[in-house]
CSV table of C-alpha atoms in Angstrom, one decimal:
chain,number,residue,atom,x,y,z
A,264,GLU,CA,-11.1,1.2,164.7
A,265,ILE,CA,-8.8,-1.3,163.9
A,266,VAL,CA,-8.3,-3.9,166.6
A,267,LEU,CA,-5.1,-5.9,166.4
A,268,THR,CA,-4.9,-9.4,168.2
A,269,GLN,CA,-1.6,-10.6,169.3
A,270,SER,CA,-0.7,-14.3,170.0
A,271,PRO,CA,0.4,-16.2,172.0
A,272,ALA,CA,-0.1,-14.2,175.1
A,273,THR,CA,2.8,-15.5,176.5
A,274,LEU,CA,5.5,-17.5,174.7
A,275,SER,CA,8.2,-19.7,176.6
A,276,LEU,CA,11.3,-20.5,174.9
A,277,SER,CA,15.2,-20.8,175.5
A,278,PRO,CA,18.1,-18.8,174.4
A,279,GLY,CA,19.1,-20.1,171.0
A,280,GLU,CA,15.6,-21.0,169.8
A,281,ARG,CA,13.6,-19.4,166.9
A,282,ALA,CA,10.4,-17.2,168.3
A,283,THR,CA,7.5,-16.6,166.1
A,284,LEU,CA,5.1,-13.8,167.4
A,285,SER,CA,1.7,-13.3,165.5
A,286,CYS,CA,-0.4,-10.1,165.1
A,287,ARG,CA,-3.9,-10.0,163.4
A,288,ALA,CA,-5.8,-6.9,162.4
A,289,SER,CA,-9.6,-6.7,162.3
A,290,GLN,CA,-9.6,-5.7,158.9
A,291,SER,CA,-6.8,-5.0,156.1
A,292,ILE,CA,-4.1,-2.8,156.9
A,293,SER,CA,-2.2,-3.4,153.9
A,294,GLY,CA,1.6,-3.6,155.1
A,295,TYR,CA,1.3,-0.7,157.5
A,296,LEU,CA,2.4,-2.4,160.9
A,297,ALA,CA,5.2,-1.8,163.3
A,298,TRP,CA,6.7,-4.0,166.1
A,299,TYR,CA,8.1,-2.5,169.3
A,300,GLN,CA,10.1,-4.3,172.1
A,301,GLN,CA,9.4,-3.2,175.9
A,302,LYS,CA,11.7,-4.4,178.6
A,303,PRO,CA,10.7,-3.9,182.2
A,304,GLY,CA,11.1,-0.2,183.3
A,305,GLN,CA,12.0,1.0,179.9
A,306,ALA,CA,10.3,2.7,176.9
A,307,PRO,CA,9.2,0.7,173.7
A,308,ARG,CA,11.7,0.5,171.0
A,309,LEU,CA,10.9,0.4,167.6
A,310,LEU,CA,12.0,-2.9,165.9
A,311,ILE,CA,10.3,-3.2,162.5
A,312,TYR,CA,8.1,-0.6,160.5
A,313,ASP,CA,5.8,-1.1,157.4
A,314,ALA,CA,5.9,-4.9,158.3
A,315,SER,CA,9.3,-5.7,157.2
A,316,ASN,CA,11.6,-3.1,157.4
A,317,ARG,CA,14.1,-3.0,160.2
A,318,ALA,CA,14.7,0.1,162.3
A,319,THR,CA,18.2,1.8,162.5
A,320,GLY,CA,20.3,-0.4,164.7
A,321,ILE,CA,18.1,-3.4,165.0
A,322,PRO,CA,20.0,-6.7,164.6
A,323,ALA,CA,19.5,-8.8,161.6
A,324,ARG,CA,17.9,-11.7,163.7
A,325,PHE,CA,14.5,-9.8,164.0
A,326,SER,CA,12.6,-10.1,160.9
A,327,GLY,CA,8.9,-9.2,160.1
A,328,SER,CA,6.6,-10.3,157.4
A,329,GLY,CA,2.9,-10.3,156.3
A,330,SER,CA,0.3,-8.0,154.7
A,331,GLY,CA,-3.5,-7.4,154.7
A,332,THR,CA,-4.5,-8.7,158.3
A,333,ASP,CA,-2.0,-11.2,159.4
A,334,PHE,CA,1.7,-10.5,160.5
A,335,THR,CA,4.6,-12.3,162.1
A,336,LEU,CA,7.7,-11.1,164.1
A,337,THR,CA,10.4,-13.7,163.9
A,338,ILE,CA,13.4,-13.8,166.0
A,339,SER,CA,15.7,-16.1,164.4
A,340,SER,CA,17.8,-17.2,167.5
A,341,LEU,CA,17.0,-15.9,170.9
A,342,ASP,CA,19.5,-13.8,172.8
A,343,PRO,CA,19.1,-13.5,176.6
A,344,GLU,CA,18.6,-9.7,176.0
A,345,ASP,CA,15.3,-10.6,173.7
A,346,PHE,CA,13.2,-11.5,176.5
A,347,ALA,CA,10.6,-8.7,176.9
A,348,VAL,CA,7.1,-7.9,175.9
A,349,TYR,CA,6.5,-7.3,172.2
A,350,TYR,CA,3.5,-4.8,170.6
A,351,CYS,CA,2.4,-4.5,167.1
A,352,GLN,CA,0.9,-1.1,166.0
A,353,GLN,CA,-1.0,-0.1,163.0
A,354,ARG,CA,-1.0,3.3,161.1
A,355,SER,CA,-3.4,2.3,158.3
A,356,ASN,CA,-6.6,3.7,159.4
A,357,TRP,CA,-6.3,6.4,162.1
A,358,PRO,CA,-7.2,8.1,164.2
A,359,PRO,CA,-6.9,6.1,166.4
A,360,ILE,CA,-3.4,4.8,165.9
A,361,THR,CA,-3.8,1.3,167.8
A,362,PHE,CA,-1.6,-1.4,169.6
A,363,GLY,CA,-2.0,-4.8,170.1
A,364,GLN,CA,-2.4,-6.2,173.6
A,365,GLY,CA,1.3,-7.5,173.6
A,366,THR,CA,3.1,-10.9,173.7
A,367,ARG,CA,5.4,-11.7,176.6
A,368,LEU,CA,8.4,-13.5,175.7
A,369,GLU,CA,9.9,-15.3,178.8
A,370,ILE,CA,12.9,-17.6,179.3
A,371,LYS,CA,11.7,-21.4,179.5
B,32,GLU,CA,21.4,12.1,170.1
B,33,VAL,CA,17.6,12.6,170.4
B,34,GLN,CA,16.4,13.1,173.8
B,35,LEU,CA,12.7,13.3,175.0
B,36,VAL,CA,12.1,14.3,178.8
B,37,GLU,CA,8.8,14.3,180.1
B,38,SER,CA,7.5,16.1,183.3
B,39,GLY,CA,4.8,17.2,185.2
B,40,GLY,CA,3.3,14.1,186.2
B,41,VAL,CA,1.8,14.0,189.8
B,42,VAL,CA,-0.9,12.5,192.0
B,43,VAL,CA,-4.2,14.4,191.5
B,44,GLN,CA,-7.7,14.0,192.5
B,45,PRO,CA,-10.4,13.1,190.1
B,46,GLY,CA,-12.0,16.0,188.1
B,47,GLY,CA,-8.6,17.8,188.5
B,48,SER,CA,-6.3,19.2,185.7
B,49,LEU,CA,-2.7,18.7,185.0
B,50,ARG,CA,-0.4,19.9,182.2
B,51,LEU,CA,2.6,17.6,180.8
B,52,SER,CA,5.7,18.7,179.4
B,53,CYS,CA,8.2,17.1,176.9
B,54,ALA,CA,11.5,18.8,176.2
B,55,ALA,CA,13.0,17.8,172.9
B,56,SER,CA,16.6,17.8,171.7
B,57,GLY,CA,18.8,16.2,169.1
B,58,PHE,CA,16.8,16.7,166.2
B,59,ILE,CA,14.9,19.3,164.4
B,60,PHE,CA,11.9,19.6,166.5
B,61,ASP,CA,9.9,21.8,163.9
B,62,ASP,CA,9.9,19.2,161.5
B,63,TYR,CA,8.2,16.3,163.0
B,64,THR,CA,4.9,15.3,164.3
B,65,MET,CA,4.8,14.3,168.0
B,66,HIS,CA,2.7,12.0,169.9
B,67,TRP,CA,1.6,11.3,173.3
B,68,VAL,CA,1.3,7.5,174.3
B,69,ARG,CA,0.3,6.1,177.7
B,70,GLN,CA,0.7,2.9,179.4
B,71,ALA,CA,-1.6,1.9,182.7
B,72,PRO,CA,0.2,0.2,185.4
B,73,GLY,CA,0.7,-3.4,184.1
B,74,ARG,CA,-1.1,-2.8,181.0
B,75,GLY,CA,-0.4,-2.2,177.2
B,76,LEU,CA,0.3,0.9,175.4
B,77,GLU,CA,-2.5,3.2,174.1
B,78,TRP,CA,-2.0,6.1,172.0
B,79,VAL,CA,-3.4,9.4,173.4
B,80,SER,CA,-2.8,12.3,170.6
B,81,LEU,CA,-0.7,13.5,167.9
B,82,ILE,CA,0.2,17.1,166.7
B,83,SER,CA,1.4,17.8,163.5
B,84,TRP,CA,4.9,19.5,162.8
B,85,ASP,CA,3.4,22.9,162.6
B,86,GLY,CA,0.9,22.6,165.1
B,87,GLY,CA,-2.0,23.0,162.5
B,88,SER,CA,-3.6,19.6,163.0
B,89,THR,CA,-4.3,17.5,166.3
B,90,TYR,CA,-6.0,14.2,166.9
B,91,TYR,CA,-7.1,12.3,169.8
B,92,ALA,CA,-8.2,9.2,171.1
B,93,ASP,CA,-12.0,9.0,171.9
B,94,SER,CA,-11.2,8.2,175.5
B,95,VAL,CA,-9.6,11.9,176.0
B,96,LYS,CA,-11.5,14.0,173.4
B,97,GLY,CA,-12.9,17.0,174.9
B,98,ARG,CA,-10.9,16.6,178.1
B,99,PHE,CA,-7.1,16.6,176.7
B,100,SER,CA,-5.4,19.2,174.7
B,101,ILE,CA,-2.1,18.8,173.0
B,102,SER,CA,0.3,21.7,171.6
B,103,ARG,CA,3.9,22.6,171.1
B,104,ASP,CA,6.0,25.6,171.4
B,105,LYS,CA,8.9,25.7,168.8
B,106,SER,CA,10.9,28.3,170.5
B,107,LYS,CA,11.3,26.2,173.7
B,108,LYS,CA,11.3,22.7,171.5
B,109,SER,CA,8.4,21.5,173.7
B,110,LEU,CA,5.5,19.4,173.5
B,111,TYR,CA,2.6,19.7,176.0
B,112,LEU,CA,-0.4,17.9,177.2
B,113,GLN,CA,-3.2,19.7,179.0
B,114,MET,CA,-5.1,17.1,180.6
B,115,ASN,CA,-8.6,18.3,182.3
B,116,ASN,CA,-11.5,16.6,184.3
B,117,LEU,CA,-9.1,13.8,185.0
B,118,ARG,CA,-10.5,10.3,185.7
B,119,THR,CA,-9.0,7.3,187.8
B,120,GLU,CA,-8.8,5.4,184.2
B,121,ASP,CA,-6.4,8.3,183.1
B,122,THR,CA,-3.7,6.8,185.7
B,123,ALA,CA,-0.8,5.8,183.5
B,124,LEU,CA,3.1,6.5,182.7
B,125,TYR,CA,2.6,9.1,179.8
B,126,TYR,CA,5.2,9.0,177.2
B,127,CYS,CA,6.1,11.7,174.6
B,128,ALA,CA,7.0,10.0,171.3
B,129,LYS,CA,8.6,11.3,168.2
B,130,ASP,CA,6.9,10.4,164.8
B,131,MET,CA,9.4,9.1,162.1
B,132,ALA,CA,7.2,10.8,159.4
B,133,MET,CA,5.3,7.7,158.9
B,134,ARG,CA,3.0,7.4,161.9
B,135,TYR,CA,5.4,5.1,163.7
B,136,PHE,CA,7.3,6.2,166.8
B,137,ASP,CA,11.1,6.0,166.6
B,138,PHE,CA,12.1,7.6,169.8
B,139,TRP,CA,10.2,7.7,173.3
B,140,GLY,CA,11.0,9.6,176.5
B,141,ARG,CA,11.2,7.5,179.7
B,142,GLY,CA,7.7,8.6,180.9
B,143,THR,CA,6.0,10.7,183.4
B,144,LEU,CA,3.7,8.9,186.0
B,145,VAL,CA,0.3,10.5,186.2
B,146,THR,CA,-2.0,9.0,189.3
B,147,VAL,CA,-5.7,10.1,189.6
B,148,SER,CA,-6.9,9.2,192.9
B,149,SER,CA,-8.9,10.6,195.8
C-alpha cells in the first residue's frame, strides 16, 4: 500500500499570502496524484489531477507540481475562501486508492 | 448538473447490517466507474470500494473486504453498498463519488452518516 504523508499538518497564513503544501509518497507514483479541498460540512472538491492539471472551474491561483515521490500544491495568493483542509490522493498503485492525512490551512 | 444523493445511513448495533444507496443524475451513469469513500468523525478520507462501469469488476479496501459488497443498477441509475458485520470503526460519513475515468473523484455526494454503536 502506498502511504502519502502530508506536511505541515497545519499551516497558518494570512489572506494574500502564498501557501505551499507538500505530499510525499512512500514509493514512486509517477505523476498520478490529485489534490482535494474540503470545507467544514462539505464534500471534498477536486482541485488538481495528474499532479499539475487543474480541474474544471478551479481558479488559476491553484497550481500543482511534482513527480515520483514529492508533490506540492501552491496557492499563489490566498483568498478568504481558501481556508480549508487539503488532501492528496494517489491512483498509481491500487487497490487501495489512498489519501494523505490532510493539511489544515487556517487563517493567521 | 451532476448530482449524487446518498441515503440509508442510520444508527446500527455492532454486528448488524445496512445497505447504503446513491442516486445519480446529470451524467451517463453507465459510462463511469463509481466509488464509496468514507470519513470517520474528525478524521481524513478513506477509500472503501469501487465498481466498474459495467459492474464486472469490484475492489475493496482491506478494512472492509469480506464484509461489504458494492453493486449498481443501471435501470435505477443507483449505486449501493451492502455493509455486513458492522464494527464500531465503520462509523463514518459515507460518500458516493464519481470516477473521472482516471481513478480520481470529480463529483461527490453530500454523504450519509453511519453510526455503529450499542
